[in-house]
Coordinates of C-alpha atoms in Angstrom, one line a residue:
Chain Y
M70 CA -30.1 22.6 9.2
T71 CA -27.0 24.3 10.7
A72 CA -24.6 25.9 8.2
A73 CA -21.6 24.1 6.8
Y74 CA -18.4 25.4 8.5
Y75 CA -15.6 23.6 6.7
A76 CA -14.7 20.4 4.9
A77 CA -12.2 18.0 6.6
V78 CA -10.2 15.6 4.4
D79 CA -7.9 12.7 5.4
W80 CA -5.9 12.1 2.2
G81 CA -3.7 9.0 2.4
T82 CA -1.6 7.1 -0.1
T83 CA -4.5 4.9 -1.2
S84 CA -7.6 6.4 0.3
F85 CA -9.6 9.6 0.4
R86 CA -12.1 10.6 3.0
L87 CA -14.1 13.8 3.3
W88 CA -16.5 15.1 5.9
I89 CA -18.6 18.3 5.7
I90 CA -18.7 19.7 9.3
A91 CA -21.3 22.1 10.6
E92 CA -20.7 25.0 13.0
D93 CA -22.0 22.8 15.9
G94 CA -19.7 20.0 15.0
T95 CA -22.4 17.8 13.3
V96 CA -21.2 15.7 10.3
L97 CA -23.4 16.9 7.5
A98 CA -22.1 14.6 4.8
E99 CA -19.3 12.0 4.2
R100 CA -17.5 10.7 1.2
R101 CA -14.9 7.9 0.9
S102 CA -13.0 6.6 -2.2
G103 CA -9.9 4.9 -3.3
E104 CA -8.5 8.1 -4.9
G105 CA -5.5 8.4 -2.6
M106 CA -2.3 10.3 -3.4
T107 CA -1.2 7.7 -5.9
T108 CA -4.3 8.1 -8.0
A109 CA -4.8 11.8 -7.4
A110 CA -1.3 12.6 -8.5
K111 CA -2.4 11.5 -12.0
T112 CA -6.0 12.7 -12.0
G113 CA -5.2 16.0 -10.4
F114 CA -5.8 16.8 -6.7
S115 CA -8.1 19.7 -7.3
T116 CA -10.2 17.7 -9.7
V117 CA -10.7 14.9 -7.2
L118 CA -11.5 17.2 -4.4
E119 CA -13.9 19.4 -6.3
A120 CA -15.8 16.4 -7.6
H121 CA -16.4 15.1 -4.1
L122 CA -17.4 18.6 -2.9
A123 CA -19.8 19.0 -5.8
A124 CA -21.3 15.5 -5.1
V125 CA -22.4 16.7 -1.6
A126 CA -23.4 20.2 -2.9
A127 CA -20.8 21.9 -0.7
P128 CA -21.0 25.8 -0.8
T129 CA -18.6 27.4 -3.3
H130 CA -16.4 29.1 -0.8
L131 CA -16.4 26.4 2.0
P132 CA -12.8 26.2 3.3
V133 CA -11.1 22.8 3.4
I134 CA -8.6 21.4 5.9
I135 CA -6.5 18.4 4.7
C136 CA -4.1 16.0 6.4
G137 CA -2.0 13.1 5.1
M138 CA 0.0 12.2 2.0
A139 CA -1.5 15.1 0.0
G140 CA 1.1 17.1 1.8
A141 CA 4.1 14.9 0.8
K142 CA 6.7 15.8 -1.8
Q143 CA 4.9 13.6 -4.3
G144 CA 1.5 15.0 -3.2
W145 CA -0.5 18.1 -4.0
L146 CA 1.7 20.7 -2.2
E147 CA 4.5 19.8 0.1
A148 CA 3.5 20.8 3.6
G149 CA 6.9 20.0 5.2
Y150 CA 7.4 18.7 8.8
L151 CA 7.2 20.1 12.3
D152 CA 10.4 19.0 14.1
T153 CA 10.2 17.1 17.4
P154 CA 10.0 18.0 20.2
A155 CA 6.7 19.6 19.0
A156 CA 3.6 20.8 20.8
L157 CA 0.5 19.4 19.2
S158 CA -1.0 22.9 19.4
T159 CA 1.4 24.2 16.8
I160 CA 0.3 21.7 14.1
A161 CA -2.4 24.1 12.8
M162 CA 0.1 26.9 12.5
G163 CA 2.3 24.8 10.2
A164 CA -0.5 24.4 7.6
V165 CA 0.3 25.6 4.1
A166 CA -2.4 27.2 1.9
V167 CA -2.9 25.9 -1.7
P168 CA -2.4 28.9 -4.0
D169 CA -4.5 29.8 -7.0
V170 CA -7.6 27.8 -6.2
G171 CA -11.1 29.3 -5.7
R172 CA -11.3 28.5 -2.0
D173 CA -9.3 28.5 1.2
I174 CA -7.5 25.1 1.3
R175 CA -4.9 24.3 4.0
I176 CA -2.7 21.2 4.2
L177 CA -1.3 20.2 7.6
P178 CA 2.4 19.4 8.0
G179 CA 3.8 16.0 9.1
L180 CA 6.2 15.4 12.1
A181 CA 9.9 14.8 11.7
Q182 CA 12.4 13.4 14.2
R183 CA 15.8 14.5 12.9
D184 CA 17.9 12.6 15.4
P185 CA 20.6 11.1 13.1
Q186 CA 20.5 7.8 15.1
H187 CA 16.7 7.5 14.9
P188 CA 15.4 9.5 11.9
D189 CA 11.7 9.2 11.6
V190 CA 8.7 10.8 9.9
M191 CA 4.9 10.7 10.0
R192 CA 2.3 12.3 7.9
G193 CA -1.4 12.0 8.8
E194 CA -0.9 10.3 12.2
E195 CA 0.0 13.6 13.8
T196 CA -3.6 14.7 13.1
Q197 CA -5.0 11.5 14.7
L198 CA -2.7 12.2 17.6
L199 CA -4.0 15.8 17.9
G200 CA -7.5 14.4 18.0
A201 CA -6.8 11.6 20.5
A202 CA -4.8 13.9 22.8
G203 CA -8.0 15.7 23.7
S204 CA -9.1 12.7 25.8
L205 CA -5.7 11.9 27.3
G206 CA -5.1 14.9 29.6
D207 CA -1.6 15.8 30.9
G208 CA 1.1 13.3 31.9
R209 CA 3.3 11.0 29.9
H210 CA 1.5 8.8 27.4
L211 CA 2.6 6.2 24.9
V212 CA 0.3 6.3 21.9
C213 CA 0.2 3.3 19.6
M214 CA -1.2 3.9 16.1
P215 CA -1.0 0.5 14.3
G216 CA -1.0 0.1 10.5
T217 CA 1.2 -0.5 7.5
H218 CA 3.9 1.6 9.3
S219 CA 2.8 1.6 12.9
K220 CA 3.7 4.7 14.9
W221 CA 4.4 4.8 18.6
V222 CA 4.5 8.3 20.0
R223 CA 5.8 9.6 23.3
L224 CA 3.6 12.4 24.5
D225 CA 4.4 14.5 27.5
G226 CA 2.1 17.3 28.6
G227 CA 0.7 17.8 25.1
K228 CA 4.2 17.8 23.5
V229 CA 5.5 15.0 21.2
T230 CA 8.9 14.3 22.7
G231 CA 9.7 11.5 20.2
F232 CA 8.3 8.7 18.1
S233 CA 9.2 5.4 16.4
T234 CA 7.8 3.8 13.3
F235 CA 7.7 0.0 12.9
M236 CA 7.2 -1.6 9.5
T237 CA 4.9 -4.3 10.9
G238 CA 2.0 -4.1 8.6
E239 CA 4.1 -3.9 5.4
L240 CA 6.4 -6.7 6.6
F241 CA 3.4 -8.9 7.3
D242 CA 2.2 -8.3 3.8
V243 CA 5.4 -8.8 1.9
I244 CA 6.4 -11.9 3.9
S245 CA 2.9 -13.4 3.5
R246 CA 3.0 -12.8 -0.3
H247 CA 6.6 -13.1 -1.4
S248 CA 8.6 -15.3 1.0
I249 CA 8.6 -19.1 1.5
L250 CA 6.0 -18.5 4.2
S251 CA 3.5 -17.7 1.4
H252 CA 3.0 -21.5 1.1
S253 CA 2.4 -21.7 4.8
V254 CA -0.3 -19.0 5.1
A255 CA -2.1 -19.7 1.8
D256 CA -5.8 -20.5 2.4
A257 CA -5.6 -19.2 6.0
Q258 CA -8.9 -18.3 7.6
V259 CA -9.5 -15.0 9.4
F260 CA -8.4 -15.2 13.0
S261 CA -9.1 -13.0 16.0
G262 CA -7.0 -11.7 18.9
D263 CA -7.8 -14.6 21.2
H264 CA -6.3 -17.2 18.8
P265 CA -3.8 -19.2 20.9
S266 CA -1.1 -19.2 18.2
F267 CA -1.4 -15.4 17.9
L268 CA -1.1 -14.9 21.7
A269 CA 1.7 -17.4 22.0
A270 CA 3.7 -15.7 19.3
V271 CA 3.2 -12.2 20.8
T272 CA 4.5 -13.5 24.1
A273 CA 7.5 -15.3 22.5
A274 CA 8.5 -12.3 20.5
C275 CA 8.1 -9.9 23.4
A276 CA 10.2 -12.2 25.6
K277 CA 13.0 -12.7 23.0
P278 CA 12.7 -10.1 20.3
A279 CA 16.2 -11.0 19.0
L280 CA 14.7 -14.3 17.8
A281 CA 12.1 -12.7 15.6
T282 CA 13.4 -13.9 12.2
N283 CA 13.9 -17.3 13.7
L284 CA 10.4 -17.4 15.1
T285 CA 9.1 -16.6 11.6
F286 CA 11.0 -19.5 10.2
G287 CA 9.5 -21.7 12.9
V288 CA 6.1 -21.1 11.2
R289 CA 7.4 -23.1 8.2
A290 CA 9.2 -25.7 10.3
G291 CA 6.2 -26.1 12.5
Q292 CA 4.1 -27.0 9.5
L293 CA 6.7 -29.5 8.2
L294 CA 7.2 -31.2 11.6
H295 CA 3.9 -30.8 13.4
G296 CA 1.3 -30.2 10.7
A297 CA 0.3 -26.7 12.0
S298 CA -2.6 -25.2 10.0
A299 CA -2.4 -22.3 7.6
T300 CA -4.5 -20.2 10.0
D301 CA -2.1 -21.1 12.9
A302 CA 0.8 -20.1 10.6
K303 CA -0.7 -16.7 9.7
A304 CA -1.6 -16.0 13.4
T305 CA 1.9 -16.9 14.4
L306 CA 3.5 -14.6 11.8
S307 CA 1.2 -11.7 12.8
G308 CA 1.8 -12.3 16.5
T309 CA 5.5 -12.4 16.0
L310 CA 5.7 -9.1 14.2
I311 CA 3.3 -7.4 16.6
G312 CA 5.1 -8.8 19.6
L313 CA 8.4 -7.5 18.2
E314 CA 6.9 -4.1 17.7
I315 CA 5.6 -4.0 21.3
A316 CA 9.0 -5.0 22.7
G317 CA 10.7 -2.3 20.6
A318 CA 8.2 0.4 21.5
L319 CA 8.6 -0.4 25.2
A320 CA 12.4 -0.4 24.9
A321 CA 12.3 3.0 23.3
A322 CA 9.7 4.6 25.6
G323 CA 11.0 4.7 29.1
T324 CA 8.4 5.2 31.9
V325 CA 4.9 6.2 30.9
D326 CA 1.7 6.9 32.8
S327 CA -0.6 5.2 30.3
V328 CA -0.8 3.5 27.0
C329 CA -3.3 4.6 24.4
L330 CA -4.3 2.7 21.3
V331 CA -5.6 4.7 18.4
A332 CA -7.1 2.2 16.0
S333 CA -10.3 0.8 14.6
G334 CA -11.7 -2.5 13.2
S335 CA -10.1 -5.9 13.2
L336 CA -6.5 -4.5 13.4
G337 CA -7.4 -2.5 16.5
A338 CA -8.9 -5.6 18.1
L339 CA -5.7 -7.6 17.4
Y340 CA -3.5 -4.9 18.9
H341 CA -5.8 -4.6 21.9
A342 CA -5.5 -8.3 22.5
A343 CA -1.8 -8.3 22.0
L344 CA -1.3 -5.4 24.4
A345 CA -3.6 -6.8 27.0
S346 CA -1.7 -10.2 26.9
Q347 CA 1.4 -8.3 27.9
N348 CA -0.4 -6.6 30.9
L349 CA -0.6 -3.3 29.1
S350 CA -4.3 -2.2 29.2
P351 CA -4.6 0.5 26.7
R352 CA -7.2 3.2 26.6
V353 CA -8.8 2.9 23.1
V354 CA -9.6 5.8 20.8
D355 CA -11.3 5.1 17.5
A356 CA -9.0 6.0 14.7
D357 CA -11.6 7.5 12.4
E358 CA -13.0 9.7 15.2
A359 CA -9.5 10.7 16.2
V360 CA -8.5 12.0 12.7
R361 CA -11.8 13.9 12.4
A362 CA -11.3 15.4 15.9
G363 CA -7.8 16.4 14.9
L364 CA -8.9 18.1 11.7
S365 CA -11.6 19.9 13.6
T366 CA -9.2 21.2 16.2
A367 CA -6.9 22.5 13.5
A368 CA -9.8 24.0 11.5
Q369 CA -11.1 25.9 14.6
A370 CA -7.6 27.3 15.2
I371 CA -7.3 28.4 11.6
W372 CA -10.8 29.7 11.1
P373 CA -12.2 30.7 14.5
L374 CA -15.9 31.1 14.7
Chain G
M383 CA 45.4 -41.6 -12.9
T384 CA 43.9 -42.9 -9.8
A385 CA 40.5 -44.7 -10.1
A386 CA 37.1 -42.9 -9.5
Y387 CA 35.8 -43.9 -6.1
Y388 CA 32.3 -42.2 -6.0
A389 CA 30.4 -39.1 -7.2
A390 CA 29.5 -36.5 -4.6
V391 CA 26.4 -34.3 -5.3
D392 CA 25.2 -31.1 -3.5
W393 CA 21.6 -30.8 -4.9
G394 CA 19.9 -27.6 -3.7
T395 CA 16.7 -25.8 -4.5
T396 CA 18.2 -23.9 -7.4
S397 CA 21.7 -25.3 -8.0
F398 CA 23.3 -28.7 -8.8
R399 CA 27.0 -29.4 -8.1
L400 CA 28.8 -32.7 -8.8
W401 CA 32.4 -33.9 -8.1
I402 CA 34.0 -37.1 -9.2
I403 CA 36.3 -38.2 -6.3
A404 CA 39.3 -40.5 -6.6
E405 CA 40.3 -43.1 -4.0
D406 CA 43.0 -40.8 -2.8
G407 CA 40.6 -37.9 -2.4
T408 CA 41.6 -36.1 -5.6
V409 CA 38.8 -34.2 -7.4
L410 CA 38.9 -35.8 -10.9
A411 CA 36.1 -33.7 -12.4
E412 CA 33.5 -31.1 -11.4
R413 CA 30.1 -30.0 -12.9
R414 CA 27.8 -27.1 -11.8
S415 CA 24.4 -26.1 -13.2
G416 CA 21.2 -24.4 -12.3
E417 CA 19.3 -27.7 -12.4
G418 CA 18.3 -27.5 -8.8
M419 CA 15.3 -29.4 -7.2
T420 CA 12.8 -27.1 -8.8
T421 CA 14.0 -27.7 -12.3
A422 CA 14.9 -31.4 -11.8
A423 CA 11.4 -32.2 -10.4
K424 CA 10.1 -31.4 -13.9
T425 CA 13.0 -32.8 -16.0
G426 CA 13.5 -35.9 -13.9
F427 CA 16.2 -36.3 -11.3
S428 CA 17.7 -39.4 -12.8
T429 CA 17.9 -37.8 -16.3
V430 CA 19.7 -34.7 -14.9
L431 CA 22.2 -36.8 -12.8
E432 CA 23.0 -39.3 -15.6
A433 CA 23.6 -36.5 -18.1
H434 CA 26.2 -34.9 -15.8
L435 CA 27.8 -38.3 -15.1
A436 CA 27.9 -39.0 -18.9
A437 CA 29.5 -35.6 -19.6
V438 CA 32.5 -36.5 -17.4
A439 CA 32.6 -40.1 -18.7
A440 CA 31.9 -41.5 -15.2
P441 CA 32.1 -45.3 -14.9
T442 CA 28.7 -47.1 -15.3
H443 CA 28.5 -48.4 -11.8
L444 CA 30.2 -45.5 -9.9
P445 CA 28.2 -44.9 -6.7
V446 CA 26.7 -41.5 -6.0
I447 CA 26.2 -39.7 -2.6
I448 CA 23.8 -36.8 -2.5
C449 CA 22.9 -34.1 0.0
G450 CA 20.3 -31.3 -0.1
M451 CA 16.8 -30.7 -1.4
A452 CA 16.9 -33.8 -3.6
G453 CA 16.0 -35.5 -0.3
A454 CA 13.0 -33.3 0.4
K455 CA 9.3 -34.4 0.1
Q456 CA 9.1 -32.5 -3.2
G457 CA 12.5 -33.9 -4.3
W458 CA 13.7 -37.2 -5.8
L459 CA 13.1 -39.4 -2.8
E460 CA 12.3 -38.2 0.7
A461 CA 15.3 -38.9 2.9
G462 CA 13.6 -37.8 6.2
Y463 CA 15.3 -36.1 9.1
L464 CA 17.6 -37.2 11.9
D465 CA 16.2 -35.8 15.2
T466 CA 18.3 -33.6 17.4
P467 CA 20.2 -34.2 19.6
A468 CA 22.1 -36.1 16.8
A469 CA 25.7 -37.2 16.5
L470 CA 27.2 -36.1 13.2
S471 CA 28.6 -39.6 12.8
T472 CA 25.1 -41.0 12.4
I473 CA 24.2 -38.9 9.3
A474 CA 25.6 -41.5 6.8
M475 CA 23.6 -44.3 8.5
G476 CA 20.4 -42.3 7.7
A477 CA 21.0 -42.3 4.0
V478 CA 18.3 -43.7 1.8
A479 CA 19.0 -45.7 -1.4
V480 CA 17.2 -44.8 -4.6
P481 CA 15.5 -47.9 -5.8
D482 CA 15.4 -49.3 -9.4
V483 CA 18.3 -47.4 -10.8
G484 CA 21.4 -48.9 -12.4
R485 CA 23.8 -47.7 -9.7
D486 CA 24.1 -47.3 -6.0
I487 CA 22.7 -43.8 -5.2
R488 CA 22.3 -42.7 -1.6
I489 CA 20.6 -39.5 -0.4
L490 CA 21.5 -38.1 3.0
P491 CA 18.8 -37.1 5.5
G492 CA 18.3 -33.6 7.0
L493 CA 18.2 -32.6 10.6
A494 CA 15.0 -31.9 12.6
Q495 CA 14.5 -30.2 15.9
R496 CA 11.0 -31.3 17.0
D497 CA 10.8 -29.1 20.1
P498 CA 7.2 -27.6 19.8
Q499 CA 8.5 -24.2 21.0
H500 CA 11.3 -24.1 18.5
P501 CA 10.6 -26.4 15.6
D502 CA 13.4 -26.2 13.0
V503 CA 14.7 -28.1 10.0
M504 CA 17.8 -28.1 7.8
R505 CA 18.6 -30.1 4.7
G506 CA 22.1 -29.8 3.1
E507 CA 23.7 -27.7 5.9
E508 CA 24.1 -30.9 8.1
T509 CA 26.5 -32.2 5.4
Q510 CA 28.5 -28.9 5.5
L511 CA 28.5 -29.2 9.2
L512 CA 29.8 -32.8 9.1
G513 CA 32.6 -31.5 6.8
A514 CA 33.5 -28.5 9.0
A515 CA 33.4 -30.4 12.2
G516 CA 36.5 -32.3 11.2
S517 CA 38.6 -29.2 11.8
L518 CA 36.8 -28.1 15.0
G519 CA 37.8 -30.8 17.5
D520 CA 35.9 -31.4 20.7
G521 CA 34.3 -28.8 22.9
R522 CA 31.2 -26.5 22.5
H523 CA 31.1 -24.7 19.2
L524 CA 28.6 -22.3 17.6
V525 CA 28.6 -22.8 13.9
C526 CA 27.1 -20.0 11.6
M527 CA 26.1 -21.0 8.1
P528 CA 24.8 -17.8 6.5
G529 CA 22.4 -17.8 3.5
T530 CA 18.8 -17.4 2.4
H531 CA 17.9 -19.2 5.6
S532 CA 20.9 -18.8 7.9
K533 CA 21.6 -21.7 10.3
W534 CA 23.3 -21.4 13.6
V535 CA 24.2 -24.8 15.1
R536 CA 25.2 -25.7 18.7
L537 CA 27.7 -28.5 18.5
D538 CA 29.0 -30.2 21.6
G539 CA 31.6 -33.0 21.3
G540 CA 30.5 -33.9 17.7
K541 CA 26.8 -33.9 18.6
V542 CA 24.3 -31.3 17.4
T543 CA 22.5 -30.3 20.5
G544 CA 20.2 -27.7 18.8
F545 CA 20.0 -25.2 16.0
S546 CA 18.2 -22.1 14.9
T547 CA 17.3 -20.9 11.4
F548 CA 17.0 -17.1 10.7
M549 CA 15.2 -15.9 7.5
T550 CA 17.9 -13.2 7.0
G551 CA 18.8 -13.6 3.4
E552 CA 15.2 -14.1 2.2
L553 CA 14.0 -11.1 4.2
F554 CA 16.7 -8.9 2.8
D555 CA 15.6 -10.0 -0.7
V556 CA 11.8 -9.5 -0.2
I557 CA 12.2 -6.2 1.6
S558 CA 14.6 -4.9 -1.0
R559 CA 12.3 -5.9 -3.8
H560 CA 8.7 -5.5 -2.5
S561 CA 8.6 -3.0 0.3
I562 CA 8.7 0.8 0.4
L563 CA 12.5 0.4 0.9
S564 CA 12.8 -0.8 -2.7
H565 CA 12.8 2.9 -3.6
S566 CA 15.6 3.5 -1.0
V567 CA 17.9 0.8 -2.2
A568 CA 17.3 1.1 -6.0
D569 CA 20.6 1.7 -7.8
A570 CA 22.7 0.9 -4.7
Q571 CA 26.4 0.0 -5.4
V572 CA 28.1 -3.1 -4.1
F573 CA 29.3 -2.6 -0.5
S574 CA 31.8 -4.5 1.6
G575 CA 31.9 -5.4 5.3
D576 CA 33.9 -2.3 6.2
H577 CA 31.1 0.1 5.0
P578 CA 30.4 2.4 8.0
S579 CA 26.6 2.2 7.6
F580 CA 26.8 -1.6 7.5
L581 CA 28.8 -1.8 10.7
A582 CA 26.8 0.9 12.5
A583 CA 23.6 -1.1 11.7
V584 CA 25.0 -4.4 12.9
T585 CA 25.9 -2.7 16.2
A586 CA 22.6 -1.0 16.6
A587 CA 20.6 -4.1 15.9
C588 CA 22.8 -6.2 18.2
A589 CA 22.4 -3.6 21.0
K590 CA 18.6 -3.3 20.6
P591 CA 17.2 -6.2 18.5
A592 CA 13.6 -5.3 19.6
L593 CA 14.0 -2.1 17.4
A594 CA 14.8 -4.1 14.2
T595 CA 11.6 -3.2 12.2
N596 CA 12.0 0.4 13.4
L597 CA 15.6 0.5 12.3
T598 CA 14.6 -0.7 8.8
F599 CA 12.1 2.2 8.6
G600 CA 14.9 4.5 9.6
V601 CA 16.5 3.6 6.3
R602 CA 13.6 5.4 4.5
A603 CA 13.3 8.2 7.0
G604 CA 17.1 8.8 6.8
Q605 CA 16.8 9.3 3.1
L606 CA 13.9 11.8 3.4
L607 CA 15.6 13.8 6.2
H608 CA 19.3 13.4 5.7
G609 CA 19.7 12.4 2.0
A610 CA 21.4 9.1 2.8
S611 CA 22.6 7.3 -0.4
A612 CA 21.0 4.2 -1.9
T613 CA 24.2 2.3 -1.0
D614 CA 24.0 3.5 2.6
A615 CA 20.4 2.4 2.7
K616 CA 21.2 -1.1 1.4
A617 CA 24.2 -1.5 3.7
T618 CA 22.0 -0.4 6.7
L619 CA 19.2 -2.8 5.8
S620 CA 21.7 -5.7 5.4
G621 CA 23.5 -4.8 8.7
T622 CA 20.2 -4.5 10.6
L623 CA 19.1 -8.0 9.6
I624 CA 22.5 -9.6 10.1
G625 CA 22.9 -7.8 13.5
L626 CA 19.4 -9.1 14.5
E627 CA 20.5 -12.6 13.5
I628 CA 23.7 -12.4 15.6
A629 CA 21.8 -11.1 18.6
G630 CA 19.3 -13.9 18.3
A631 CA 21.9 -16.6 17.8
L632 CA 23.8 -15.5 20.8
A633 CA 20.6 -15.3 22.9
A634 CA 19.8 -18.9 22.0
A635 CA 23.3 -20.4 22.3
G636 CA 24.5 -20.1 25.9
T637 CA 28.2 -20.4 26.6
V638 CA 30.4 -21.7 23.8
D639 CA 34.2 -22.3 23.3
S640 CA 34.4 -20.9 19.8
V641 CA 32.4 -19.5 16.9
C642 CA 32.9 -21.0 13.4
L643 CA 31.7 -19.4 10.2
V644 CA 31.1 -21.8 7.3
A645 CA 30.7 -19.5 4.3
S646 CA 32.3 -18.4 1.1
G647 CA 32.4 -15.3 -1.2
S648 CA 31.1 -11.9 -0.5
L649 CA 28.4 -13.1 1.9
G650 CA 31.1 -14.8 4.0
A651 CA 33.1 -11.6 4.0
L652 CA 30.1 -9.6 5.2
Y653 CA 29.4 -12.0 8.1
H654 CA 33.0 -12.1 9.0
A655 CA 33.1 -8.3 9.3
A656 CA 29.8 -8.3 11.3
L657 CA 31.0 -11.0 13.7
A658 CA 34.4 -9.3 14.2
S659 CA 32.7 -6.0 14.9
Q660 CA 30.9 -7.6 17.8
N661 CA 34.2 -9.1 19.2
L662 CA 33.4 -12.6 18.0
S663 CA 36.4 -13.7 16.0
P664 CA 35.1 -16.7 14.0
R665 CA 37.2 -19.5 12.7
V666 CA 36.4 -19.6 8.9
V667 CA 35.7 -22.8 6.9
D668 CA 35.0 -22.5 3.2
A669 CA 31.5 -23.6 2.5
D670 CA 32.3 -25.4 -0.8
E671 CA 35.1 -27.3 0.8
A672 CA 32.9 -28.1 3.8
V673 CA 30.1 -29.7 1.8
R674 CA 32.6 -31.8 -0.2
A675 CA 34.4 -32.9 3.0
G676 CA 31.0 -33.9 4.5
L677 CA 30.0 -35.9 1.4
S678 CA 33.4 -37.6 1.5
T679 CA 33.1 -38.5 5.1
A680 CA 29.6 -40.0 4.5
A681 CA 30.8 -41.8 1.3
Q682 CA 33.7 -43.4 3.1
A683 CA 31.3 -44.6 5.9
I684 CA 28.9 -46.1 3.4
W685 CA 31.5 -47.6 1.0
P686 CA 34.6 -48.3 3.0
L687 CA 37.7 -48.9 0.8

């Protein structure tokens, strides 16, 4: 077996993932748990990390590279932000070392856009971006990273020139659970990206984004007047919010050479269908592979072989 | 004292208001309570109504005209909808009589827009509109009725040609209470329509409505990066949602002769400031007076003196 080189950790608000990486890039072991920042802030970050490293019998002095909310103010150690415009190659240099622990642990910084008109921040996605950028080459790319707070990044020749966060996933969740539409979407079935109500809503919101909060009320009115199903309602709400996001991202982006979607699973499939329906054919990069590639790129810069 | 002519009731989801009106239009008595549809559906609508009538010693056979959610499917007696396009003068003819009660009680219908692309409903606002229309005259008017679900109505020569509901008030509430922005707006002070963050957000959302869910995230990012206050954050969230609503209403309206704002209190003041900042100078009609005037117009049509 080839020797362990470093441990790579993606430490989000609600999830923890760790990989032990060999010198030849092989994944020697993997751990996943729900001990995200919120839990670890109580248990102790070092305790959580060492327990996972012990579970895979990691060597005592194996170095660890971490991205995500562990580097937030409420996390383990604040890792600050790189200011845009920022070359992706400088992310590794911004890593902070955790003091007074028995191994070399570095936490990567986030990205900040300090423009007073469009203040924005990310923490974790910059590492996915670093990983995805390896397959994009030069030129102007628009990179979509969907999620609770979707990020759309303008990348030009390996430099982040700007980015925009959209609260799409969180709004979908709070509207579904806490608004009058909770009655409309209760008992909805799972739907996929080819659902007609989803695609119609994406197109309607892209065409007239100003009507977004009217289109969401139409979900309720459509049920009262036309007996639309709960699944139609949920697909319409999802399509409206994703369509609004796409319209906003395009409005902010200017001209680009390509659109790249960094995503995985069912959310990735929904965004792929939504983008394709608007004649944007994104190149797709798996989100899990992207974050691991980004952590590896940073690790190799910090601890060259 | 002039004789009681009828009782007028505005019966919403969470509130009940009753006025005893004399033959000369004088308000002889008024009652307000929190026994809206939700409460009355449990207590009994007749029980609630008769208790209020008894409290003001209303004559035994005084007729009662009602608008609002008491006429919904989950209300006292379903009063259906008038379909758009609809002349306001036909609202009274659509009233349904409550059977098997010891007095003449009529519940006014709502309005429905059955267009499959833009299904919409209102129940209660059509009576405010009937009242406000008396002061508008002929021509094409755009009438804004802000609230939990704001209504914007296109009125042409006394006929409702179409309308659009925006979930502005409810979204403001659920985002403030249940999203990540709840941390940003906690402990915010009351702000008024001349607050610079409010006006800047109205203008930003009107100019680029597609960026609405990005602008709301900017509230959070602005606090992390620039230390914006909780009051700034709340004013920005409010201005963003109201600006998005205004942009959407204008996009749906086409050309109009005037804009009319039917509102009262602090919400009315916020909308007035928002509309004025976009060079729309609305004529203002007090919402309470409008609903009473609408109920009176309907009562006089049903029970002519």
